[in-house]
C-alpha positions as a printed NumPy array, in Angstrom:
array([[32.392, 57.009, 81.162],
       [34.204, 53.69 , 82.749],
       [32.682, 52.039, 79.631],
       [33.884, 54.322, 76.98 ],
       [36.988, 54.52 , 78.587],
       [37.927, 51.069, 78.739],
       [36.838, 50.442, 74.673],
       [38.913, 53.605, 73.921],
       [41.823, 51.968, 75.146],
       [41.15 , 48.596, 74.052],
       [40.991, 50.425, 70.202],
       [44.041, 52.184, 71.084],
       [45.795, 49.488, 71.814],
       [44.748, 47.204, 68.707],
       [45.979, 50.643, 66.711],
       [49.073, 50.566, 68.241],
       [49.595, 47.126, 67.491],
       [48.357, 47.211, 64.187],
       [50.861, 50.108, 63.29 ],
       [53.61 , 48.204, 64.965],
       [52.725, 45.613, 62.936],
       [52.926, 47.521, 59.703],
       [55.779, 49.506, 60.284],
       [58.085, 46.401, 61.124],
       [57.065, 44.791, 58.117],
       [57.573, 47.926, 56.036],
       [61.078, 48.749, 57.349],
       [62.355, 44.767, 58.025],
       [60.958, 43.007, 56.039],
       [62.283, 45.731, 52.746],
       [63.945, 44.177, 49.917],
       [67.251, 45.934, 51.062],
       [69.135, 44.454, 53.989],
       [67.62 , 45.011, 57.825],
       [71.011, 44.551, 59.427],
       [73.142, 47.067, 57.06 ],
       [70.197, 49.918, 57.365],
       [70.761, 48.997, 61.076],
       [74.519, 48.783, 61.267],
       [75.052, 52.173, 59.674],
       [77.475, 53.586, 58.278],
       [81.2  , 52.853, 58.457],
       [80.224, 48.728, 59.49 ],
       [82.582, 46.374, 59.331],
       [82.009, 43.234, 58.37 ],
       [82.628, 42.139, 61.824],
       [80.58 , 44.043, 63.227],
       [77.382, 43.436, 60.613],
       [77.826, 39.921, 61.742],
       [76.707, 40.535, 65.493],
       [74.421, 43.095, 63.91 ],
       [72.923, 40.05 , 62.207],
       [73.212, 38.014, 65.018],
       [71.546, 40.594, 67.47 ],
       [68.947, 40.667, 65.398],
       [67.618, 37.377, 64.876],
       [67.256, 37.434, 61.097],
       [68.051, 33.755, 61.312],
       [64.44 , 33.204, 62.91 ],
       [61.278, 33.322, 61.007],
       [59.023, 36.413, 60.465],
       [56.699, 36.049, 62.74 ],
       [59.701, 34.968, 65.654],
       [61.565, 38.278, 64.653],
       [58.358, 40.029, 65.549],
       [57.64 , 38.27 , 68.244],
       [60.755, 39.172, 69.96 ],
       [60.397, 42.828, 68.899],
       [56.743, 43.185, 70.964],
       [58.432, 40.835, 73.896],
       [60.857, 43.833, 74.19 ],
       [58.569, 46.618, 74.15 ],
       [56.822, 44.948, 77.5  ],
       [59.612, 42.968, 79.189],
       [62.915, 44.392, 77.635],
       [65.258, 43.102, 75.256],
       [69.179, 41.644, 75.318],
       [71.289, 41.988, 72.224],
       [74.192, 39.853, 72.325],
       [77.339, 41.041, 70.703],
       [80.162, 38.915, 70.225],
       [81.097, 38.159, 73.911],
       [79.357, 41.287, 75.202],
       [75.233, 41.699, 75.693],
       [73.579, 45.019, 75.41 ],
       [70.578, 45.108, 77.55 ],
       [67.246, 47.254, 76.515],
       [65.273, 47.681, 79.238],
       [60.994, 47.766, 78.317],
       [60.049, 49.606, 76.715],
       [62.632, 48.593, 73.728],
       [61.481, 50.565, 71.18 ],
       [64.98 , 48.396, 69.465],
       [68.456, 49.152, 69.532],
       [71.06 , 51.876, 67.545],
       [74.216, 50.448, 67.158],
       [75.243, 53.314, 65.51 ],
       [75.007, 55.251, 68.742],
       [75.345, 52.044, 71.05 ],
       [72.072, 53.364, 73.214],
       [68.674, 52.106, 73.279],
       [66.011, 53.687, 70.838],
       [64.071, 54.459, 74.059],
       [66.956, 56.534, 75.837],
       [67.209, 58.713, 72.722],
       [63.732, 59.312, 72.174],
       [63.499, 60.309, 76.04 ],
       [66.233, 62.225, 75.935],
       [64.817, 64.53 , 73.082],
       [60.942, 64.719, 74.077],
       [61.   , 67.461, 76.695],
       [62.661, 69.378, 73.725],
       [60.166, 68.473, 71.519],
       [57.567, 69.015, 74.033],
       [58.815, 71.889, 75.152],
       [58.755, 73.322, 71.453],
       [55.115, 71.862, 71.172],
       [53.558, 73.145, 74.018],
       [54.716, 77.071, 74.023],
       [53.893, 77.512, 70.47 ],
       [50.703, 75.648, 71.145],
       [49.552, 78.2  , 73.713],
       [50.671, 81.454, 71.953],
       [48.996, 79.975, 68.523],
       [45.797, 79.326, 70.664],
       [45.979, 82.824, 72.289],
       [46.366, 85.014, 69.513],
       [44.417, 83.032, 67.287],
       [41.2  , 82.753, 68.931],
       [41.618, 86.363, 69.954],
       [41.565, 87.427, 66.601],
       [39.256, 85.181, 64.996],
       [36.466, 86.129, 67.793],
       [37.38 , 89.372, 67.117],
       [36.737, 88.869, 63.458],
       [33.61 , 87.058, 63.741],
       [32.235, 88.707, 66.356],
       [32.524, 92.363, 63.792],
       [31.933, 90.685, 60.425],
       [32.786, 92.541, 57.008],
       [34.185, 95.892, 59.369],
       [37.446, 97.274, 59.118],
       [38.739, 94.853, 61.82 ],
       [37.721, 91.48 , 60.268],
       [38.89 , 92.929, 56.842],
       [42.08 , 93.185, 58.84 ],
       [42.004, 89.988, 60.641],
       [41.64 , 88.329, 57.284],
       [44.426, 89.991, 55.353],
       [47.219, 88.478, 58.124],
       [45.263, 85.733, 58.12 ],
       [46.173, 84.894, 54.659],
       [49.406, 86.173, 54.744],
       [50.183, 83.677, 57.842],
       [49.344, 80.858, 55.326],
       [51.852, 81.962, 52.57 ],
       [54.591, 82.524, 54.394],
       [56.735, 79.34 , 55.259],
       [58.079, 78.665, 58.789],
       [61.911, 78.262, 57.449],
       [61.403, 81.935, 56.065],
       [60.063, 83.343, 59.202],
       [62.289, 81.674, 61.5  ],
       [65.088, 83.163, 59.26 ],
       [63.82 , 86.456, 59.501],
       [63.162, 86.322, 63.362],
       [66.572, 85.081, 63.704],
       [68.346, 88.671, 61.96 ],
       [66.264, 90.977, 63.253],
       [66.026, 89.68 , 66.717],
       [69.626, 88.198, 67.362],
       [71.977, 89.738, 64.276],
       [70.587, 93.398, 64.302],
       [68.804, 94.229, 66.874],
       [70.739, 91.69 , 69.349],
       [67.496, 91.485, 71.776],
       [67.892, 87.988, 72.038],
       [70.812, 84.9  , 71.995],
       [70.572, 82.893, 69.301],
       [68.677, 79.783, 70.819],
       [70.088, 76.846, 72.878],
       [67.725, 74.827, 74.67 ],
       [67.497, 75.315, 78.61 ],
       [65.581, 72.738, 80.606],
       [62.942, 74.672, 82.196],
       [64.598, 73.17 , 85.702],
       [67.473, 74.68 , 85.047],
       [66.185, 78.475, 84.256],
       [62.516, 79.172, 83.506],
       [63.309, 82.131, 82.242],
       [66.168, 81.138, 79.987],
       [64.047, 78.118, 79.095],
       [60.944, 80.556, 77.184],
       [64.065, 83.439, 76.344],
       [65.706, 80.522, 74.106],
       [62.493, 78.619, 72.936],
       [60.527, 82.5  , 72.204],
       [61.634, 82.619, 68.303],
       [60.894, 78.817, 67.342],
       [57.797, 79.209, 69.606],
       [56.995, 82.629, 67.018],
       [57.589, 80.496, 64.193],
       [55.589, 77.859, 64.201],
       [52.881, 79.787, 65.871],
       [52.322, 81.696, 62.992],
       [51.055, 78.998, 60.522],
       [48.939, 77.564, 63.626],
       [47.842, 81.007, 64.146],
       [46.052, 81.721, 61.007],
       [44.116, 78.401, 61.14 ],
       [42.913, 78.763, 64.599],
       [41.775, 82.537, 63.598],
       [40.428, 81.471, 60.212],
       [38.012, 78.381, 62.318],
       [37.482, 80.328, 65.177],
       [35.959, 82.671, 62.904],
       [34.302, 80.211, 60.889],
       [32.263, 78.824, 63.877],
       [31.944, 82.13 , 65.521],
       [29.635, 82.99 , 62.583],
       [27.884, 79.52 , 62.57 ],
       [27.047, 79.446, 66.084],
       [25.723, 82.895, 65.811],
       [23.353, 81.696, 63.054],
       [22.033, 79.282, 65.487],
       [18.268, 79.526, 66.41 ],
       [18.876, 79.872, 70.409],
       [21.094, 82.455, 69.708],
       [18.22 , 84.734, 67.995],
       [16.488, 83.613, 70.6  ],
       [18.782, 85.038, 73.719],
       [19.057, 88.221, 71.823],
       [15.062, 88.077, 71.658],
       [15.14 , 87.895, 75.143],
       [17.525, 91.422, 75.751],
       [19.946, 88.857, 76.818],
       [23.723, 91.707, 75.755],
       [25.575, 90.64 , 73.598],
       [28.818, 90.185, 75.315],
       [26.73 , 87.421, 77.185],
       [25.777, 85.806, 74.14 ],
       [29.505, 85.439, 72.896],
       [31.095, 84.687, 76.467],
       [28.859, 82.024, 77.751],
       [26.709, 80.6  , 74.387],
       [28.157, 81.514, 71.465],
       [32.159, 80.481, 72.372],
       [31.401, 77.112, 72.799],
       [30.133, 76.297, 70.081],
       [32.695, 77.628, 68.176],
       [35.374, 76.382, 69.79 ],
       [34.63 , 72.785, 69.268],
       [36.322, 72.247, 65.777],
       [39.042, 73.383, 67.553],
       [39.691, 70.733, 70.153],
       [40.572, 68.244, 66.923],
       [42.656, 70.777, 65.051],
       [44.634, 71.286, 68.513],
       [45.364, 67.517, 69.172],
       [46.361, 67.119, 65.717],
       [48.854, 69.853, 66.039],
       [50.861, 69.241, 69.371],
       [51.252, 65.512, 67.857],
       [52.103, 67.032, 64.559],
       [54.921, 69.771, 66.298],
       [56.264, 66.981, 68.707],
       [57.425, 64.703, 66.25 ],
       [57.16 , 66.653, 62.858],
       [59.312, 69.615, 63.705],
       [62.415, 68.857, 61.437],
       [62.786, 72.525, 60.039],
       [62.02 , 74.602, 63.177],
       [64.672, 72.03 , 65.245],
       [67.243, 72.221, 63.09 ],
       [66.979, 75.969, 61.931],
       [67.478, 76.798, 65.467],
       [69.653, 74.071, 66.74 ],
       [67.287, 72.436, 69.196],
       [68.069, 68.417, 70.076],
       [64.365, 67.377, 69.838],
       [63.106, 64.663, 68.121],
       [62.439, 65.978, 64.871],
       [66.76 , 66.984, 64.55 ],
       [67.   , 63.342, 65.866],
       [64.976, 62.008, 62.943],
       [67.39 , 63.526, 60.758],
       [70.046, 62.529, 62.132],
       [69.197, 58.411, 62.216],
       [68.011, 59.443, 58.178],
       [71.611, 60.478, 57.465],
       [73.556, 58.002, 59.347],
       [71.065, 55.105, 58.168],
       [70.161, 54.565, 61.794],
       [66.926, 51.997, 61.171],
       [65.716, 51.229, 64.468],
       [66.065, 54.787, 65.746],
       [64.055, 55.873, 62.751],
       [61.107, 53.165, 63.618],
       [61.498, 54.518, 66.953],
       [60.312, 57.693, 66.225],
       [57.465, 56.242, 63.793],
       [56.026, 54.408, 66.5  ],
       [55.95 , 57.716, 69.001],
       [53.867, 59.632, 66.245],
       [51.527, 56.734, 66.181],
       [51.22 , 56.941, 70.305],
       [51.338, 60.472, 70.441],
       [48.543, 61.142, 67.822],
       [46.249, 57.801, 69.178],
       [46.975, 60.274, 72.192],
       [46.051, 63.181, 71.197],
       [42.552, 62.012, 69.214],
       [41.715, 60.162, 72.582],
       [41.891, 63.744, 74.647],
       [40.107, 65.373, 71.808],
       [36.928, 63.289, 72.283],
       [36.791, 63.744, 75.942],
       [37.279, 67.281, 75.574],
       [34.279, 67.664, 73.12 ],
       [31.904, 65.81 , 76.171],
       [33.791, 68.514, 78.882],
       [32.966, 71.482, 76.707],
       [29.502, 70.586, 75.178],
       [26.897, 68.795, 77.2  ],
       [25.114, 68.352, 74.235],
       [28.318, 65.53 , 73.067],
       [27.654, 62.104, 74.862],
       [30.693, 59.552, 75.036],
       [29.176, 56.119, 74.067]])
């Protein structure tokens, strides 16, 4: 396990610095200008200058770079005019355009994001596998025929149109609910999930379908398996079977798909965040887009990359903790 570990991190790191490397080179290294993407909109010329200057886009390629790792480890000073801006590590760069380290914005918007990621996470997971054991577990009866037709209809429907929905019926008409503004679950537990229970609803819905649609999916292989006709040779009940022999087994593809999706909600959630108004990282994306905020927008490229190198490393040692028959090498 000390073994596996220790390579898994060694690869994650070379990842890591392997996308760094690519995704400087893609956004600096452009044919359009680094320090006007940078500067944003409204720069003077005065101010491009220490822009430029800040930058270091006097040094060579490789020195430019150079400096950019130095800061994620050690921290970074930008000198302007007769001023210095100091990022401390990690510098993730610096937005002029908001006068803040990348960093500081990015940690000021994940427990949004996370937040967001993590509720809708659970209630996918919940009332997906429900259903889909449900489903596989009562093949071609009236309840997988069921199962299968929301299924479906969870696919078609897009999250902008549900969120829309959940928003008038919930908030305009019905007036259950405020219309959402993120809490910090310090603040108010309760006014934390009240706020974050319609963005949670719509992105759980999508997720929903595709964790019912593979739980059922492996439900069905599993029970094909030979030990399987073998426990029920044995009188072993059925409820036995699915609880302690059958489940795992189908729950396996799902420990990838669920990585994949908390990395994919935490940074990817552009629609849900700004539909409803929530300061995550996705609404900050958009943001640094439309004000041509370049190292902000890097910022956030590099977080996917951790958070999904992340997320892939869990997955594998959560295949080992749920099947014995999975060895980490």
């Amino acid at each position: 396990m000390i073994g596996y570990l220790i390579r898994r991190i060694a690869g994650a790191a070379l990842v890591l610095l392997a996308l760094s490397a690519i995704v400087y080179a893609l956004f600096y290294l452009a044919p359009s200008d680094p320090a006007i993407l940078t500067c944003g909109k409204g720069c003077t010329p005065e101010r491009l200058a220490d822009v430029r200057a800040a930058m270091g886009l006097a040094d060579p390629v490789w020195t430019q770079y150079w400096h950019f790792l130095e800061g994620v480890f050690t921290g970074r000073d930008y000198p302007a005019g007769p001023d210095v801006r100091h990022c401390p590590a990690p510098c993730l760069g610096y937005s002029f355009e908001t006068d803040q380290p990348v960093t500081a914005l990015l940690l000021d918007r994940i427990p949004v994001s996370f937040s967001l990621a993590i509720g809708a996470e659970v209630l996918s997971l919940a009332i997906g596998i429900g259903a889909g054991l449900l489903s596989g577990a009562r093949r071609f009866r009236w309840l997988d025929r069921l199962v299968n037709g929301l299924v479906l209809a969870g696919y078609a429907v897009p999250v902008f149109l549900v969120g829309l929905l959940l928003l008038l019926l919930f908030c305009v008409h019905l007036r259950w609910l405020p219309f959402p503004t993120y809490v910090p679950f310090t603040t108010s537990p309760l006014l934390w999930a009240q706020n974050l229970l319609l963005p949670w609803i719509s992105l759980a819905v999508i997720q929903t379908a595709a964790y019912a649609r593979l739980t059922r999916a492996g439900l069905q292989e599993t029970l094909a398996e030979d030990h399987i006709r073998t426990a029920r040779a044995y009188g072993i009940p059925e409820r036995r079977i699915l609880r302690r022999r059958a489940l795992r087994g189908a729950l396996l593809p799902l420990i990838t798909l669920t990585a994949v999706d908390v990395a994919a909600i935490m940074t990817s959630a552009v629609l849900t965040e700004t539909m409803f108004g929530l300061p995550g990282v996705g609404q900050l994306l958009v943001g640094a887009v439309n004000q041509i905020d370049l190292p902000v927008v890097v910022g956030v490229t590099l977080l996917t990359g951790l958070i999904i190198v992340i997320a892939n490393a869990a997955a594998d040692f959560l295949y080992a903790a749920v099947d014995p028959r999975v060895q980490l090498r």
